[in-house]
Tab-separated table of C-alpha atoms in Angstrom:
chain	number	residue	atom	x	y	z
A	31	UNK	CA	-38.452	4.219	-54.330
A	32	UNK	CA	-39.707	3.725	-50.802
A	33	UNK	CA	-36.705	3.033	-48.544
A	34	UNK	CA	-38.782	1.728	-45.634
A	35	UNK	CA	-41.023	-1.310	-45.342
A	36	UNK	CA	-44.533	-0.972	-46.732
A	37	UNK	CA	-46.963	-2.884	-44.534
A	38	UNK	CA	-50.158	-1.337	-45.866
A	39	UNK	CA	-51.543	1.166	-48.349
A	40	UNK	CA	-54.891	2.851	-48.938
A	41	UNK	CA	-57.197	3.370	-51.881
A	42	UNK	CA	-60.911	4.082	-52.278
A	43	UNK	CA	-61.288	4.478	-48.476
A	44	UNK	CA	-59.953	0.924	-48.032
A	45	UNK	CA	-56.779	-0.311	-46.336
A	46	UNK	CA	-54.752	-3.153	-47.798
A	47	UNK	CA	-52.217	-5.385	-46.044
A	48	UNK	CA	-48.842	-5.912	-47.700
A	49	UNK	CA	-46.011	-8.404	-47.246
A	50	UNK	CA	-42.783	-6.537	-48.073
A	51	UNK	CA	-39.648	-8.714	-48.036
A	52	UNK	CA	-36.106	-8.796	-49.390
A	53	UNK	CA	-33.407	-6.138	-49.694
A	54	UNK	CA	-34.837	-2.630	-49.430
A	55	UNK	CA	-32.649	-1.486	-52.309
A	56	UNK	CA	-33.537	-4.431	-54.543
A	57	UNK	CA	-35.542	-4.123	-57.739
A	58	UNK	CA	-39.249	-4.097	-56.901
A	59	UNK	CA	-41.323	-7.141	-57.829
A	60	UNK	CA	-45.065	-6.852	-57.089
A	61	UNK	CA	-46.939	-10.166	-56.898
A	62	UNK	CA	-50.734	-10.329	-57.201
A	63	UNK	CA	-52.502	-13.453	-55.928
A	64	UNK	CA	-55.599	-15.096	-57.384
A	65	UNK	CA	-58.738	-16.823	-56.099
A	66	UNK	CA	-59.101	-18.343	-53.569
A	67	UNK	CA	-55.685	-17.430	-52.191
A	68	UNK	CA	-53.853	-14.565	-50.535
A	69	UNK	CA	-50.319	-13.178	-50.465
A	70	UNK	CA	-49.197	-16.341	-48.663
A	71	UNK	CA	-49.474	-18.273	-51.948
A	72	UNK	CA	-46.251	-16.535	-53.066
A	73	UNK	CA	-44.098	-17.631	-50.090
A	74	UNK	CA	-41.997	-20.115	-52.018
A	75	UNK	CA	-41.494	-17.695	-54.900
A	76	UNK	CA	-40.637	-14.685	-52.744
A	77	UNK	CA	-38.039	-16.614	-50.748
A	78	UNK	CA	-36.178	-17.413	-53.966
A	79	UNK	CA	-36.487	-13.892	-55.368
A	80	UNK	CA	-35.362	-12.353	-52.070
A	81	UNK	CA	-32.304	-14.617	-52.016
A	82	UNK	CA	-31.487	-13.380	-55.527
A	83	UNK	CA	-31.580	-9.758	-54.356
A	84	UNK	CA	-35.108	-8.719	-55.287
A	85	UNK	CA	-37.509	-6.863	-53.027
A	86	UNK	CA	-40.938	-8.479	-53.212
A	87	UNK	CA	-44.249	-6.753	-52.498
A	88	UNK	CA	-47.254	-9.083	-52.110
A	89	UNK	CA	-50.571	-7.447	-51.147
A	90	UNK	CA	-53.741	-9.064	-49.900
A	91	UNK	CA	-56.034	-7.577	-52.495
A	92	UNK	CA	-59.559	-6.156	-52.418
A	93	UNK	CA	-61.962	-8.481	-50.653
A	94	UNK	CA	-59.123	-10.323	-48.929
A	95	UNK	CA	-57.493	-7.699	-46.680
A	96	UNK	CA	-59.689	-7.269	-43.570
A	97	UNK	CA	-59.707	-3.506	-44.120
A	98	UNK	CA	-60.723	-3.798	-47.776
A	99	UNK	CA	-63.890	-5.886	-47.960
A	100	UNK	CA	-66.666	-3.777	-49.515
A	101	UNK	CA	-70.060	-5.426	-49.975
A	102	UNK	CA	-71.371	-4.085	-53.282
A	103	UNK	CA	-70.760	-6.088	-56.442
A	104	UNK	CA	-69.812	-2.957	-58.364
A	105	UNK	CA	-66.979	-2.350	-55.884
A	106	UNK	CA	-65.198	-5.330	-57.449
A	107	UNK	CA	-65.300	-4.108	-61.037
A	108	UNK	CA	-61.981	-4.458	-62.841
A	109	UNK	CA	-61.225	-0.703	-62.966
A	110	UNK	CA	-61.344	-0.600	-59.154
A	111	UNK	CA	-59.189	-3.709	-58.810
A	112	UNK	CA	-56.621	-2.218	-61.169
A	113	UNK	CA	-56.671	1.141	-59.403
A	114	UNK	CA	-55.782	-0.605	-56.136
A	115	UNK	CA	-52.548	-1.804	-57.744
A	116	UNK	CA	-51.862	1.638	-59.178
A	117	UNK	CA	-52.225	3.060	-55.649
A	118	UNK	CA	-49.772	0.460	-54.349
A	119	UNK	CA	-47.211	1.355	-57.011
A	120	UNK	CA	-47.694	5.045	-56.202
A	121	UNK	CA	-46.893	4.194	-52.575
A	122	UNK	CA	-43.712	2.433	-53.668
A	123	UNK	CA	-42.765	5.533	-55.701
A	124	UNK	CA	-41.002	3.604	-58.469
A	125	UNK	CA	-41.873	1.470	-61.511
A	126	UNK	CA	-42.140	-2.236	-60.741
A	127	UNK	CA	-41.839	-5.664	-62.255
A	128	UNK	CA	-45.431	-6.929	-62.087
A	129	UNK	CA	-46.356	-10.591	-61.604
A	130	UNK	CA	-49.893	-11.958	-61.359
A	131	UNK	CA	-51.515	-15.363	-61.006
A	132	UNK	CA	-55.117	-16.296	-61.820
A	133	UNK	CA	-57.305	-13.224	-61.100
A	134	UNK	CA	-54.101	-11.417	-60.165
A	135	UNK	CA	-52.925	-12.052	-63.712
A	136	UNK	CA	-56.064	-10.458	-65.162
A	137	UNK	CA	-55.448	-7.383	-63.006
A	138	UNK	CA	-51.765	-7.334	-63.946
A	139	UNK	CA	-52.581	-7.370	-67.668
A	140	UNK	CA	-55.014	-4.499	-67.139
A	141	UNK	CA	-52.580	-2.364	-65.152
A	142	UNK	CA	-49.744	-2.984	-67.606
A	143	UNK	CA	-51.991	-2.132	-70.562
A	144	UNK	CA	-53.300	1.132	-69.112
A	145	UNK	CA	-50.236	2.267	-67.113
A	146	UNK	CA	-47.115	1.131	-69.001
A	147	UNK	CA	-45.064	3.920	-67.426
A	148	UNK	CA	-45.461	2.189	-64.057
A	149	UNK	CA	-44.479	-1.295	-65.230
A	150	UNK	CA	-40.985	-2.428	-66.164
A	151	UNK	CA	-41.920	-6.014	-67.064
A	152	UNK	CA	-44.982	-8.252	-66.820
A	153	UNK	CA	-45.125	-11.934	-65.941
A	154	UNK	CA	-48.680	-13.281	-66.297
A	155	UNK	CA	-49.316	-16.718	-64.824
A	156	UNK	CA	-52.190	-18.965	-65.945
A	157	UNK	CA	-54.714	-16.322	-67.082
A	158	UNK	CA	-54.227	-14.662	-70.493
A	159	UNK	CA	-54.824	-11.095	-71.624
A	160	UNK	CA	-58.506	-10.157	-71.066
A	161	UNK	CA	-59.230	-9.839	-74.790
A	162	UNK	CA	-57.552	-13.175	-75.503
A	163	UNK	CA	-59.635	-14.775	-72.753
A	164	UNK	CA	-62.859	-13.392	-74.239
A	165	UNK	CA	-61.921	-14.738	-77.679
A	166	UNK	CA	-61.326	-18.153	-76.140
A	167	UNK	CA	-64.807	-18.060	-74.543
A	168	UNK	CA	-66.217	-18.718	-78.030
A	169	UNK	CA	-64.721	-22.193	-77.749
A	170	UNK	CA	-63.782	-24.660	-75.027
A	171	UNK	CA	-62.989	-21.967	-72.477
A	172	UNK	CA	-66.731	-21.441	-72.013
A	173	UNK	CA	-67.109	-24.974	-70.638
A	174	UNK	CA	-64.137	-24.535	-68.304
A	175	UNK	CA	-65.655	-21.295	-66.976
A	176	UNK	CA	-69.126	-22.615	-66.126
A	177	UNK	CA	-68.321	-22.327	-62.422
A	178	UNK	CA	-68.219	-18.539	-62.821
A	179	UNK	CA	-71.969	-18.586	-63.354
A	180	UNK	CA	-72.485	-20.592	-60.172
A	181	UNK	CA	-70.464	-18.015	-58.259
A	182	UNK	CA	-73.020	-15.347	-59.234
A	183	UNK	CA	-75.595	-16.954	-56.940
A	184	UNK	CA	-75.901	-14.909	-53.744
A	185	UNK	CA	-74.800	-16.702	-50.555
A	186	UNK	CA	-74.957	-20.219	-52.055
A	187	UNK	CA	-71.174	-20.675	-52.556
A	188	UNK	CA	-70.554	-19.304	-49.062
A	189	UNK	CA	-72.993	-21.847	-47.603
A	190	UNK	CA	-71.387	-24.689	-49.552
A	191	UNK	CA	-67.959	-23.687	-48.253
A	192	UNK	CA	-68.905	-23.814	-44.582
A	193	UNK	CA	-68.371	-27.535	-44.076
A	194	UNK	CA	-64.806	-28.843	-43.925
A	195	UNK	CA	-64.408	-31.526	-46.553
A	196	UNK	CA	-67.585	-30.390	-48.277
A	197	UNK	CA	-68.384	-29.420	-51.853
A	198	UNK	CA	-65.975	-26.500	-52.065
A	199	UNK	CA	-63.037	-28.397	-50.589
A	200	UNK	CA	-63.647	-31.322	-52.941
A	201	UNK	CA	-63.864	-28.975	-55.915
A	202	UNK	CA	-60.490	-27.449	-55.009
A	203	UNK	CA	-58.882	-30.884	-54.723
A	204	UNK	CA	-60.411	-31.961	-58.030
A	205	UNK	CA	-58.734	-28.993	-59.721
A	206	UNK	CA	-55.294	-29.842	-58.376
A	207	UNK	CA	-55.027	-28.265	-54.912
A	208	UNK	CA	-53.001	-30.291	-52.424
A	209	UNK	CA	-54.254	-30.981	-48.877
A	210	UNK	CA	-52.106	-28.224	-47.343
A	211	UNK	CA	-53.432	-25.729	-49.897
A	212	UNK	CA	-57.022	-26.714	-49.177
A	213	UNK	CA	-56.281	-26.276	-45.466
A	214	UNK	CA	-54.893	-22.806	-46.190
A	215	UNK	CA	-58.028	-21.995	-48.197
A	216	UNK	CA	-60.156	-23.007	-45.229
A	217	UNK	CA	-58.112	-20.989	-42.711
A	218	UNK	CA	-57.255	-17.864	-44.704
A	219	UNK	CA	-60.352	-17.568	-46.861
A	220	UNK	CA	-63.353	-19.291	-45.278
A	221	UNK	CA	-62.656	-18.936	-41.559
A	222	UNK	CA	-61.122	-15.468	-41.887
A	223	UNK	CA	-64.199	-14.150	-43.695
A	224	UNK	CA	-62.494	-13.438	-47.028
A	225	UNK	CA	-64.671	-15.728	-49.168
A	226	UNK	CA	-67.456	-13.187	-49.938
A	227	UNK	CA	-64.813	-10.674	-51.013
A	228	UNK	CA	-63.010	-13.219	-53.157
A	229	UNK	CA	-66.279	-14.190	-54.811
A	230	UNK	CA	-66.920	-10.488	-55.311
A	231	UNK	CA	-64.377	-10.510	-58.141
A	232	UNK	CA	-66.676	-12.868	-60.072
A	233	UNK	CA	-69.831	-11.054	-59.021
A	234	UNK	CA	-68.357	-7.781	-60.200
A	235	UNK	CA	-67.928	-9.080	-63.759
A	236	UNK	CA	-71.194	-7.516	-65.028
A	237	UNK	CA	-69.733	-4.120	-64.081
A	238	UNK	CA	-66.251	-4.800	-65.446
A	239	UNK	CA	-66.513	-4.841	-69.201
A	240	UNK	CA	-64.072	-2.433	-70.736
A	241	UNK	CA	-61.713	-2.883	-73.637
A	242	UNK	CA	-58.156	-3.707	-72.666
A	243	UNK	CA	-55.516	-2.411	-75.075
A	244	UNK	CA	-52.365	-4.255	-76.041
A	245	UNK	CA	-49.537	-4.376	-73.523
A	246	UNK	CA	-46.421	-2.428	-74.468
A	247	UNK	CA	-43.944	-3.721	-71.871
A	248	UNK	CA	-41.758	-6.868	-72.061
A	249	UNK	CA	-44.059	-9.761	-71.145
A	250	UNK	CA	-43.935	-13.462	-70.331
A	251	UNK	CA	-47.080	-15.601	-70.295
A	252	UNK	CA	-46.834	-18.797	-68.208
A	253	UNK	CA	-49.324	-21.641	-68.552
A	254	UNK	CA	-49.442	-25.271	-67.453
A	255	UNK	CA	-50.879	-28.026	-69.624
A	256	UNK	CA	-52.577	-29.541	-66.564
A	257	UNK	CA	-54.579	-26.378	-65.879
A	258	UNK	CA	-58.231	-27.344	-65.434
A	259	UNK	CA	-59.479	-23.753	-65.568
A	260	UNK	CA	-57.721	-22.171	-68.546
A	261	UNK	CA	-57.908	-23.540	-72.087
A	262	UNK	CA	-54.831	-23.344	-74.285
A	263	UNK	CA	-56.586	-21.284	-76.966
A	264	UNK	CA	-56.661	-18.068	-74.947
A	265	UNK	CA	-53.029	-18.555	-73.996
A	266	UNK	CA	-52.038	-18.849	-77.650
A	267	UNK	CA	-54.026	-15.695	-78.501
A	268	UNK	CA	-51.938	-13.622	-76.061
A	269	UNK	CA	-49.232	-12.897	-78.622
A	270	UNK	CA	-51.777	-10.772	-80.509
A	271	UNK	CA	-52.073	-8.424	-77.522
A	272	UNK	CA	-48.444	-7.684	-76.709
A	273	UNK	CA	-46.537	-5.022	-78.648
A	274	UNK	CA	-43.187	-5.656	-76.971
A	275	UNK	CA	-40.772	-8.568	-76.448
A	276	UNK	CA	-42.971	-11.548	-75.597
A	277	UNK	CA	-42.502	-15.151	-74.493
A	278	UNK	CA	-44.864	-18.023	-73.818
A	279	UNK	CA	-43.602	-20.633	-71.368
A	280	UNK	CA	-45.577	-23.872	-70.979
A	281	UNK	CA	-44.934	-25.975	-67.887
A	282	UNK	CA	-45.726	-29.598	-68.632
A	283	UNK	CA	-47.483	-31.762	-66.076
A	284	UNK	CA	-48.248	-28.888	-63.699
A	285	UNK	CA	-51.641	-27.778	-62.376
A	286	UNK	CA	-53.226	-24.330	-62.163
A	287	UNK	CA	-51.622	-23.596	-58.774
A	288	UNK	CA	-48.164	-22.716	-60.047
A	289	UNK	CA	-46.912	-20.208	-57.415
A	290	UNK	CA	-47.447	-22.613	-54.519
A	291	UNK	CA	-46.716	-25.915	-56.291
A	292	UNK	CA	-43.945	-24.858	-58.702
A	293	UNK	CA	-42.161	-21.973	-56.943
A	294	UNK	CA	-38.737	-22.836	-58.401
A	295	UNK	CA	-40.087	-22.685	-61.963
A	296	UNK	CA	-42.052	-19.504	-61.344
A	297	UNK	CA	-39.166	-17.689	-59.665
A	298	UNK	CA	-36.791	-18.681	-62.466
A	299	UNK	CA	-39.225	-17.501	-65.140
A	300	UNK	CA	-39.782	-14.181	-63.352
A	301	UNK	CA	-36.026	-13.667	-63.075
A	302	UNK	CA	-35.494	-14.427	-66.760
A	303	UNK	CA	-38.101	-11.855	-67.690
A	304	UNK	CA	-36.763	-9.252	-65.258
A	305	UNK	CA	-33.188	-9.801	-66.378
A	306	UNK	CA	-34.069	-9.927	-70.063
A	307	UNK	CA	-32.770	-13.449	-70.678
A	308	UNK	CA	-34.521	-15.755	-73.146
A	309	UNK	CA	-36.860	-18.382	-71.737
A	310	UNK	CA	-38.000	-21.606	-73.369
A	311	UNK	CA	-40.769	-20.649	-75.775
A	312	UNK	CA	-43.455	-23.203	-76.614
C-alpha cells in the first residue's frame, strides 16, 4: 500500500486529480463521484470515515480532472472509465473498499465485476448493477432516463447550462439538489469547463455496451425512495447479479444526492459493509 499521499495518477495519457485524506495506514476506501459532481461531493462522508480511521481516496474522474478531458465520445466508453479506476488502484498498490454514487456506482460495479482481486468490498449508491439497470429499462426506468437522450445532442446542454438560474439549474433543483449544491455545480462543473467531459459519459454510451458479469465481492446496494432518476425495479434486480454476501439498504425520504445530503447515513452504511456488520435490509 502506498505510504505517501497520492495527489494524482495517470492512465491513457491523461492525468487525474485525487483527494487523499485520513490516516496513511488506514484501510483504503476509494470513492467515485457521479454526474454532475466531483470529488468534493464526498466531503461529508470522508470526514466521518477519516475520523473512524479510514484512508479515503476520492478522484476527479475522466472528463472532470483538468488533465483528463478528452474530446471524443468513444474516450468515455465504460471500459475506459473502469480502466481509470484500475490504474488508480494499481497506484495505491493494495486492494480497496470501493464506493460509487450515480455514474460512479456504474463504474464501481464494472470494476468489481471484472477485477474482484482488487476489491475488498463494494458499496453502490443509487445506481444498480448495469445488467439490472438494463432490465429495468423495459419498464418505468425508461421514462426516468429520457434526459439521457437529450444529453446526446451536441453542444445544446452546454448552451442551456450557461445561464445562472437557467434550464439546467432548475432541472437540478427539481431533482432534489439544494441551492448550495447547485452553486457547486455551477462553479466546479460549468465555470471550470468540466460539463462537456461530464456529458461525455452519456455520449459515450453507444460505445459502452459490454456484458457485465455478476459481482463476487461482499456488496451493499443503497437506494433512496425519493430518487427521481432511478426506479426501484432495477434496484430490486441487483440481488440477481451478486454472488457474495449482499444487502439492500433503502433510505426513506431521501433524494438522489445521498453523499452530500445524507453523509452520516452513507458513512455508516459504508462502515457496516467494510466491517462486515449487518445493515437494515429492505
